C-alpha positions as protocol buffer text, in pm:
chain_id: "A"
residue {
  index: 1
  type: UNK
  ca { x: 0 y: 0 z: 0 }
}
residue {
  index: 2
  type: UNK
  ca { x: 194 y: 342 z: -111 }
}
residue {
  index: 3
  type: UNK
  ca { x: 216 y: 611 z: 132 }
}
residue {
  index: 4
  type: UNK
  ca { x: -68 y: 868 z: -60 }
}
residue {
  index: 5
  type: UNK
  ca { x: -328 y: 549 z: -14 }
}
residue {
  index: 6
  type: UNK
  ca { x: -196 y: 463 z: 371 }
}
residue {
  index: 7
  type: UNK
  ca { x: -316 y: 850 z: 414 }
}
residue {
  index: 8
  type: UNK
  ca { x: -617 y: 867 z: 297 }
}
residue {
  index: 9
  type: UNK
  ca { x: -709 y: 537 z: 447 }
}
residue {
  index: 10
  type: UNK
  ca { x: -593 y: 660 z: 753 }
}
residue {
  index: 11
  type: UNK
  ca { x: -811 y: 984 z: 690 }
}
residue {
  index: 12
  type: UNK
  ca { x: -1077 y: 758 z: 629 }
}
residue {
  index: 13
  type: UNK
  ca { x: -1109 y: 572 z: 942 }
}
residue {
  index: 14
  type: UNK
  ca { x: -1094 y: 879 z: 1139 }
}
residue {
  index: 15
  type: UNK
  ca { x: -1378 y: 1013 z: 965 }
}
residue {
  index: 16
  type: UNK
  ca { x: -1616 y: 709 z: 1047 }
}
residue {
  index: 17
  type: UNK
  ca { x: -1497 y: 737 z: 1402 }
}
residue {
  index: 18
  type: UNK
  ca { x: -1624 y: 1056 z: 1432 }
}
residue {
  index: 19
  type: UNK
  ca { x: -1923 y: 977 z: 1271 }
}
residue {
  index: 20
  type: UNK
  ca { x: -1829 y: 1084 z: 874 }
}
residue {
  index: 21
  type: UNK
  ca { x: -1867 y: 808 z: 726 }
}
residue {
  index: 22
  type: UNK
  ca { x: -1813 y: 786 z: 352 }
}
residue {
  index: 23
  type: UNK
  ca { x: -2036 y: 498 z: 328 }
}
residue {
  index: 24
  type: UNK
  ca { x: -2238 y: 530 z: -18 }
}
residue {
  index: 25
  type: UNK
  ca { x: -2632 y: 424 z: -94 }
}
residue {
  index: 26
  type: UNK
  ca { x: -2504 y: 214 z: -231 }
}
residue {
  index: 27
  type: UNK
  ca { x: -2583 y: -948 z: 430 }
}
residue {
  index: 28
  type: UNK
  ca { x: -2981 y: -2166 z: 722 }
}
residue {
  index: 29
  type: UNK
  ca { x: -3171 y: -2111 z: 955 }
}
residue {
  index: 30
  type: UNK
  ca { x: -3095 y: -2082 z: 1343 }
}
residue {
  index: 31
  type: UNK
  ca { x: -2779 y: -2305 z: 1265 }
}
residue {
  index: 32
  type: UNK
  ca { x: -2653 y: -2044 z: 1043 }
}
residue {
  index: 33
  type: UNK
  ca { x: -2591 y: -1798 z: 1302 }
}
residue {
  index: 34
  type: UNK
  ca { x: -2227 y: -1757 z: 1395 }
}
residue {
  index: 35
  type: UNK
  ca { x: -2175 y: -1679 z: 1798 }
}
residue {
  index: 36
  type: UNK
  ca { x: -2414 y: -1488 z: 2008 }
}
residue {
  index: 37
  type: UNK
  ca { x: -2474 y: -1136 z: 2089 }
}
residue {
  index: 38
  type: UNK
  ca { x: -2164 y: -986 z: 2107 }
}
residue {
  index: 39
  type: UNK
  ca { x: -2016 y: -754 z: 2441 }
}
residue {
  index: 40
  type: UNK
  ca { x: -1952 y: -410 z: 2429 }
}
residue {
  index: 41
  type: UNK
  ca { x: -1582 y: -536 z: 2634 }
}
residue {
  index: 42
  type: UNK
  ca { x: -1492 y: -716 z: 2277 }
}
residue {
  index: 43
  type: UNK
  ca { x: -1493 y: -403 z: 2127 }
}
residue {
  index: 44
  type: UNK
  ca { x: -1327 y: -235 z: 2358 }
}
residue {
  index: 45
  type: UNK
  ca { x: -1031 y: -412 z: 2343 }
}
residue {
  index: 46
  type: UNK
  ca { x: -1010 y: -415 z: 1957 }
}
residue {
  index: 47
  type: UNK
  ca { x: -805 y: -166 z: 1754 }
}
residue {
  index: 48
  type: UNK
  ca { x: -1028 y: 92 z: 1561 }
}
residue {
  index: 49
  type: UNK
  ca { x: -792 y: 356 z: 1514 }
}
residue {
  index: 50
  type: UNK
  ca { x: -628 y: 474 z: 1202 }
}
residue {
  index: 51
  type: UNK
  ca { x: -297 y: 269 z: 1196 }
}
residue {
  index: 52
  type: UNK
  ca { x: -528 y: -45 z: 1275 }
}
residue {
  index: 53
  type: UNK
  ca { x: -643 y: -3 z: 954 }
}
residue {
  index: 54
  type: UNK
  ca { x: -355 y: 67 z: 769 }
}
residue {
  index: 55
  type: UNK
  ca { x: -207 y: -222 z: 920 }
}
residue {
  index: 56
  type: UNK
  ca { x: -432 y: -460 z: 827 }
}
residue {
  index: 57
  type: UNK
  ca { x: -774 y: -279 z: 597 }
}
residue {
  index: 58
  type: UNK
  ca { x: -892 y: -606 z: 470 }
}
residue {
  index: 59
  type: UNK
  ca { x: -1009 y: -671 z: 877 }
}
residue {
  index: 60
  type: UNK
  ca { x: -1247 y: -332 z: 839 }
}
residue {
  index: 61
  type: UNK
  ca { x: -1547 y: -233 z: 602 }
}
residue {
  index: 62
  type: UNK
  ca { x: -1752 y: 12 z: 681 }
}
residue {
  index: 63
  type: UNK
  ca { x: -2124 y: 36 z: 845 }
}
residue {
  index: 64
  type: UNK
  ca { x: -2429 y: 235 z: 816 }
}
residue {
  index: 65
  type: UNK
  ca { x: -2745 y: 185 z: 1026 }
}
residue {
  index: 66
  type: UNK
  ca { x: -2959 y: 494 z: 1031 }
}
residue {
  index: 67
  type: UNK
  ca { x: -3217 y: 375 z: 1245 }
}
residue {
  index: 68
  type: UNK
  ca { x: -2976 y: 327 z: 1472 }
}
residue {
  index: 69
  type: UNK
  ca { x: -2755 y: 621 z: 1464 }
}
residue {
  index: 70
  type: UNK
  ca { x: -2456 y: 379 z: 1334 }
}
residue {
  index: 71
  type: UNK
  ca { x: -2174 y: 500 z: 1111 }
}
residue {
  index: 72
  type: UNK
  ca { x: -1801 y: 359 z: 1069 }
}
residue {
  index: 73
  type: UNK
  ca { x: -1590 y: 94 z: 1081 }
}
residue {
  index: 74
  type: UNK
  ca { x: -1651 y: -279 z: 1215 }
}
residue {
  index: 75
  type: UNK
  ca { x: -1406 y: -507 z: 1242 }
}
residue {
  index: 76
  type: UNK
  ca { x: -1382 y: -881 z: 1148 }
}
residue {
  index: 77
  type: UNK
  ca { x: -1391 y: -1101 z: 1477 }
}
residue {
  index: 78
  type: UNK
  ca { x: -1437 y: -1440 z: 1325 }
}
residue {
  index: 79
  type: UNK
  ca { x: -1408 y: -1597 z: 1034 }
}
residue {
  index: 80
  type: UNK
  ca { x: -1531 y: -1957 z: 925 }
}
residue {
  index: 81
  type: UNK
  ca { x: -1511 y: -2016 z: 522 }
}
residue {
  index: 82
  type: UNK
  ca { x: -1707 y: -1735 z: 346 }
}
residue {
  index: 83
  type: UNK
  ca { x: -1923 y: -1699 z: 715 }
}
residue {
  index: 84
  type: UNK
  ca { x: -1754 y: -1390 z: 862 }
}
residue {
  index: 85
  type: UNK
  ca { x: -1861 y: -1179 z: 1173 }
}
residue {
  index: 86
  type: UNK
  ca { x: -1797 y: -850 z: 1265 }
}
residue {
  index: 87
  type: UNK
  ca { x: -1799 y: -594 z: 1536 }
}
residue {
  index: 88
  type: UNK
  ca { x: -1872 y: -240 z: 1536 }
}
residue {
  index: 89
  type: UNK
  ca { x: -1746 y: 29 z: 1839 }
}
residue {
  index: 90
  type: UNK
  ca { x: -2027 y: 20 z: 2021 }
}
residue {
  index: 91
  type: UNK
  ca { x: -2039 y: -333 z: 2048 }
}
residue {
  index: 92
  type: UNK
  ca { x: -2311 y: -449 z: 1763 }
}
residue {
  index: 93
  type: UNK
  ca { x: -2228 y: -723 z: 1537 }
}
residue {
  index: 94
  type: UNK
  ca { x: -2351 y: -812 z: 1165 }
}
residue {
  index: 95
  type: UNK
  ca { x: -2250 y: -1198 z: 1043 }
}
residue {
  index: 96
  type: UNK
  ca { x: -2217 y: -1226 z: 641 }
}
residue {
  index: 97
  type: UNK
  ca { x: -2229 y: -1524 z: 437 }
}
residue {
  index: 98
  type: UNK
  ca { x: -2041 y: -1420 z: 123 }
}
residue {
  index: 99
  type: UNK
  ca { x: -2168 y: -1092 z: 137 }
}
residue {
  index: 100
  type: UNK
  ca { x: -2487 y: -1165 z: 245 }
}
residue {
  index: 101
  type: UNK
  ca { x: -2639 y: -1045 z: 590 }
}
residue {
  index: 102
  type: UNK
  ca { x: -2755 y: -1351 z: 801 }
}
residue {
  index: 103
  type: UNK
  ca { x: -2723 y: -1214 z: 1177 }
}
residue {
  index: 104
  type: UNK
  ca { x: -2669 y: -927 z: 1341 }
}
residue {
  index: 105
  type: UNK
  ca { x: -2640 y: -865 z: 1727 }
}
residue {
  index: 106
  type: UNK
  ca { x: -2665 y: -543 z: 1935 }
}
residue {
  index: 107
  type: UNK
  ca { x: -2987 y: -342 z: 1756 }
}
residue {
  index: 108
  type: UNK
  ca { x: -3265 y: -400 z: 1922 }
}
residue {
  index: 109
  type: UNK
  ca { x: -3493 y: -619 z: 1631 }
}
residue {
  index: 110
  type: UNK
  ca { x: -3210 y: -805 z: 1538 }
}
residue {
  index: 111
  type: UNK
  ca { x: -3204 y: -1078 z: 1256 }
}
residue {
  index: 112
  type: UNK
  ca { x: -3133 y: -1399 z: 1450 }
}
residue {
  index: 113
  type: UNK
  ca { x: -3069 y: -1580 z: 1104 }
}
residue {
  index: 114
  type: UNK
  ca { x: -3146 y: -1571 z: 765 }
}
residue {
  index: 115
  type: UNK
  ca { x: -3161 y: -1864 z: 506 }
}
residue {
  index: 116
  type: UNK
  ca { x: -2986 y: -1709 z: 164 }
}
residue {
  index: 117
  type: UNK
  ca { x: -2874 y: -1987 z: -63 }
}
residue {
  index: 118
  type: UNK
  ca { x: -3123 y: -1935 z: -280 }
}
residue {
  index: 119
  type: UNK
  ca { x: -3022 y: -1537 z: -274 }
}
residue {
  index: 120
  type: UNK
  ca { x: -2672 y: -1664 z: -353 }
}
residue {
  index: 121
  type: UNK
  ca { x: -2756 y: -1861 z: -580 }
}
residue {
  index: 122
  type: UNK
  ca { x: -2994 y: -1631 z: -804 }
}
residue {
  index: 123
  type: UNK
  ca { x: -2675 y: -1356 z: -768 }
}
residue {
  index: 124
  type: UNK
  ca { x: -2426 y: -1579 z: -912 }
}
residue {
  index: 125
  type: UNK
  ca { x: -2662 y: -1730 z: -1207 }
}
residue {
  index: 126
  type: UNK
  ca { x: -2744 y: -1319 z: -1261 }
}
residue {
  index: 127
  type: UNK
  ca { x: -3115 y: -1347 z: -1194 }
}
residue {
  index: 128
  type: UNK
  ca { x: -3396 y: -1510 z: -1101 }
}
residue {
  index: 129
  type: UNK
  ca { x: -3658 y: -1617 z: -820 }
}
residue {
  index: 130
  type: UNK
  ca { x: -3616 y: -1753 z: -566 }
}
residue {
  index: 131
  type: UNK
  ca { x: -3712 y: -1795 z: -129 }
}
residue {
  index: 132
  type: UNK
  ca { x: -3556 y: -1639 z: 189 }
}
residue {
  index: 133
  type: UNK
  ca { x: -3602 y: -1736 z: 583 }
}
residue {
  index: 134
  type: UNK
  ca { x: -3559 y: -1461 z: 881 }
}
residue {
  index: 135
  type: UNK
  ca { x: -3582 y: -1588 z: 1205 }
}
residue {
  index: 136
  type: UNK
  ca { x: -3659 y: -1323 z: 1468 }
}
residue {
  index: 137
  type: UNK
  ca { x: -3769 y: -1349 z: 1854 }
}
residue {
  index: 138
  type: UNK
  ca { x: -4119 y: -1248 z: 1877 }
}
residue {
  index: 139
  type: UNK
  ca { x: -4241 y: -1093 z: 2233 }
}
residue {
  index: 140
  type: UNK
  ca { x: -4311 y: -1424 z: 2416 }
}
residue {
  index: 141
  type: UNK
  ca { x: -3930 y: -1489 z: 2323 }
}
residue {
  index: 142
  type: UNK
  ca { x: -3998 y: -1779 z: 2068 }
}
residue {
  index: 143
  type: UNK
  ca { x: -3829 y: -1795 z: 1770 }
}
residue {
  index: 144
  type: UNK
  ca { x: -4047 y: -1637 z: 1450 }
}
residue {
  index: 145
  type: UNK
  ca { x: -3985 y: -1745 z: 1106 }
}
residue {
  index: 146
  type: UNK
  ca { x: -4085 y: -1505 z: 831 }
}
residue {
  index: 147
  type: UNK
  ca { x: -4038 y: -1677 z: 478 }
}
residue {
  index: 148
  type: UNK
  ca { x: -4065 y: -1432 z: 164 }
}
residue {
  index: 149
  type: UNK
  ca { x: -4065 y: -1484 z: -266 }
}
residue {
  index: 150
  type: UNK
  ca { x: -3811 y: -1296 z: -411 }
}
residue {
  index: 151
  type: UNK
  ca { x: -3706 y: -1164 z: -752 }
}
residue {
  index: 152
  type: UNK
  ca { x: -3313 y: -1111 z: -811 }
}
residue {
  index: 153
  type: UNK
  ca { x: -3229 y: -878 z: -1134 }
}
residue {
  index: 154
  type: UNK
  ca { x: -2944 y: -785 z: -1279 }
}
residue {
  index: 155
  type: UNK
  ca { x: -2944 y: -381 z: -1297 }
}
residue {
  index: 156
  type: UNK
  ca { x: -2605 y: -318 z: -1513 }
}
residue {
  index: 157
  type: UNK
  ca { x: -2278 y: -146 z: -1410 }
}
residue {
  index: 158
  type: UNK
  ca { x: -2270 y: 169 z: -1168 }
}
residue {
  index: 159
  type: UNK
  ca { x: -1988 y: 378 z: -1007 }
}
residue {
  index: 160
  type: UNK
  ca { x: -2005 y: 340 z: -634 }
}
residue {
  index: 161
  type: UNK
  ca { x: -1825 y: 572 z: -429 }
}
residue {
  index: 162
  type: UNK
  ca { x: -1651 y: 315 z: -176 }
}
residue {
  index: 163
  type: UNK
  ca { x: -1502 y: 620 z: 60 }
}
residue {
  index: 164
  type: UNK
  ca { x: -1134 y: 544 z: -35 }
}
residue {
  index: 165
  type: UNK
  ca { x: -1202 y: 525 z: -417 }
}
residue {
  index: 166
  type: UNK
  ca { x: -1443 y: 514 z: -645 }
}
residue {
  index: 167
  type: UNK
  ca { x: -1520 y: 186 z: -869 }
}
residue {
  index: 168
  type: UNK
  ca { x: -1802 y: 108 z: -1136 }
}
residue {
  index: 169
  type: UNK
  ca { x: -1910 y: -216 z: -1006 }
}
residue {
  index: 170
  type: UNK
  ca { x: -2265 y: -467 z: -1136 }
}
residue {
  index: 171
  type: UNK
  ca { x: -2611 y: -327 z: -928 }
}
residue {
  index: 172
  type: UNK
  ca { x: -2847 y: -632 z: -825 }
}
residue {
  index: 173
  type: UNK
  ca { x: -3122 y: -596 z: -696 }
}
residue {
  index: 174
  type: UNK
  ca { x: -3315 y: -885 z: -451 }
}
residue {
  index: 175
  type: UNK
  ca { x: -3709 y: -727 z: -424 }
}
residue {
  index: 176
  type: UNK
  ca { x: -3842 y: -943 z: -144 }
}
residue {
  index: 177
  type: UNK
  ca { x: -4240 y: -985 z: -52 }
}
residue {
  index: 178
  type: UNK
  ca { x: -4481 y: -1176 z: 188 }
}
residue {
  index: 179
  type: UNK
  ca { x: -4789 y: -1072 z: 276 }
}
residue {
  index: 180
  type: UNK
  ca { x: -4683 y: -832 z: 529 }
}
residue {
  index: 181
  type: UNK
  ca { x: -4416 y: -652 z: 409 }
}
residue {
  index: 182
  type: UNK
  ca { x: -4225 y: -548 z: 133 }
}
residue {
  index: 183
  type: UNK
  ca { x: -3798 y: -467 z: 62 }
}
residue {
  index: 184
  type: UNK
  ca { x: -3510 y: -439 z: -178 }
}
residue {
  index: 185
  type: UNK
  ca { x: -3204 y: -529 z: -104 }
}
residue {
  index: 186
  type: UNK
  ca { x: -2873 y: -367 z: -331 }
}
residue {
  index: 187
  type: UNK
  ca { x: -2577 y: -570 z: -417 }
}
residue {
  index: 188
  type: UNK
  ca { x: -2271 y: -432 z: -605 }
}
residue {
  index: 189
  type: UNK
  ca { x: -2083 y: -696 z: -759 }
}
residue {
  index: 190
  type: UNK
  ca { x: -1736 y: -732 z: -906 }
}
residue {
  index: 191
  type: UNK
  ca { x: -1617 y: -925 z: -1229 }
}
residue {
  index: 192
  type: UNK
  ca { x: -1532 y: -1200 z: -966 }
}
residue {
  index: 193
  type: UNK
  ca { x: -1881 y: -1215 z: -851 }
}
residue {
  index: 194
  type: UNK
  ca { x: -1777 y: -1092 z: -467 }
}
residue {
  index: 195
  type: UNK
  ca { x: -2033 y: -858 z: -315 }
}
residue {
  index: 196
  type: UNK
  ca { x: -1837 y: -533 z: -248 }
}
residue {
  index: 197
  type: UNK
  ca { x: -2089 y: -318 z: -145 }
}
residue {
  index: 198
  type: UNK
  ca { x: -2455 y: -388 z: -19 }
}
residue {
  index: 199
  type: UNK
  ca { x: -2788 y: -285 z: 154 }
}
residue {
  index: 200
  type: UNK
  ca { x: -2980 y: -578 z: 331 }
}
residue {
  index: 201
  type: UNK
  ca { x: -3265 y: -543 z: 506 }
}
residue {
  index: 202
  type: UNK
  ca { x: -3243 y: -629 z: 875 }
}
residue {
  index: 203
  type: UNK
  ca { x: -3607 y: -584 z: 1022 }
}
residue {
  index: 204
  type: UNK
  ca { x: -3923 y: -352 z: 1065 }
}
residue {
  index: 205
  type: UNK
  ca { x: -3773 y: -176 z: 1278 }
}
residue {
  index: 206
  type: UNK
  ca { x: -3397 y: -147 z: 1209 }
}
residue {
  index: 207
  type: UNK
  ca { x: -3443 y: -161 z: 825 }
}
residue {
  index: 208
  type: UNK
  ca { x: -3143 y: -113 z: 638 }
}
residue {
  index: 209
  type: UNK
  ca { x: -2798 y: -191 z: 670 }
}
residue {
  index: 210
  type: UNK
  ca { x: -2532 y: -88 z: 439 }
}
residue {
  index: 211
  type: UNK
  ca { x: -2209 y: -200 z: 457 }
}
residue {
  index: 212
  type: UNK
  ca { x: -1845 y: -219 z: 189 }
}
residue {
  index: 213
  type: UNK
  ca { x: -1526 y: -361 z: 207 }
}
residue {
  index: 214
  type: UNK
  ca { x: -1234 y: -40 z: 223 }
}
C-alpha cells in the first residue's frame, strides 16, 4: 500500500470514528448464526484507530445503520469459510455469508438468522426467483420465522463511491415480498462475482444496513 493510499485510508477511518462516514447508498436457519450477541468489552479491546487499519484494511469495512444512529468501521472477529462476523465500536455485530447479511447482534430487532442460498444462488446465475427465511424473537421470546418470494435482477454497471475510491461495479437488486411486508435489497458486484458493497434489510424496525469492504 503506497504512502498517498496509507493517508487517505488513515483519513478515512478517522472520519467514520467521528461519525463521517463515507459509506455510499449504495448481508440456514438458526444453525446459520455464527456466535451470540456480542459484548460491548470485545470491542473495547479491539483496535479501531487509524494505523489499525492501515495495518491490516482487509479486517475493516464500513457500516451504516440509520435507524440506529450507526456510522463507521466494524471489524472482522471471526471468520469460518465465506461466514464472517464482525464488530462495530459500540459493540453491535452483523454476520455475512459471502456478502450476504444472516445475523446481526446489538440493535434492538435483530435478525437472529437468515436462510440465503437461494439469494446466492440467483446472484451468481445473474437473476432469477427464488425464497428467503428470517428468524426473529417475537415478544413471548420464541423464535419467528418469516419466509418471503423474491425476484433477483441484474441492474447493469454503476460507479459506487466506496469512501477510499471510487469503482463502477454490477447493481443487483433482490425485491423481497410476503404478505406483510415489502424490501429491496442492493448488491454491487465485481467481475469476480464478490459482493463489495450492499444494503440488506435487517427488520421492521432497524431496516437497512449498508455496509463495503475499504
Amino acid at each position: 500500500m503506497t504512502g498517498m493510499i496509507k493517508q487517505t485510508v488513515a483519513a478515512m477511518a478517522l472520519m467514520a470514528m467521528t461519525g463521517c462516514s463515507a459509506i455510499s447508498g449504495a448481508a440456514g436457519m438458526v444453525g446459520n448464526v455464527v456466535g451470540g450477541p456480542a459484548a460491548p468489552s470485545m470491542a473495547d479491546s479491539l483496535g479501531f484507530g487509524p494505523d489499525d487499519v492501515v495495518a491490516d484494511p482487509d479486517a475493516f469495512i464500513l457500516v451504516q445503520v440509520s435507524g440506529r444512529d450507526i456510522a463507521g468501521l466494524a471489524r472482522e472477529v471471526n471468520a469460518n469459510g465465506d461466514v464472517r462476523t464482525w464488530i462495530g465500536e459500540s459493540g453491535y455485530s452483523i454476520t455475512l455469508d459471502d456478502g450476504l447479511l444472516v445475523a446481526t447482534r446489538g440493535l434492538g430487532d435483530d435478525l437472529i438468522a437468515a436462510n440465503t442460498a437461494g439469494v446466492r444462488a440467483a446472484l451468481r446465475n445473474g437473476g432469477g426467483t427464488t425464497e428467503r427465511q428470517h428468524d426473529y424473537i417475537d415478544a413471548l421470546d420464541q423464535i419467528r420465522t418469516e419466509t418471503y418470494d423474491c425476484a433477483v435482477v441484474r441492474v447493469g454497471p454503476e460507479e459506487v463511491d466506496l469512501g477510499v475510491r471510487k469503482e463502477t461495479l454490477l447493481l443487483m437488486t433482490e425485491t423481497c415480498q410476503n404478505q406483510w411486508i415489502r424490501f429491496e435489497n442492493r448488491y454491487f458486484v465485481d467481475n469476480t462475482g464478490t459482493i463489495i458493497a450492499a444494503r440488506q434489510f435487517v427488520s421492521q424496525t432497524v431496516a437497512y444496513l449498508r455496509n463495503n469492504s475499504l
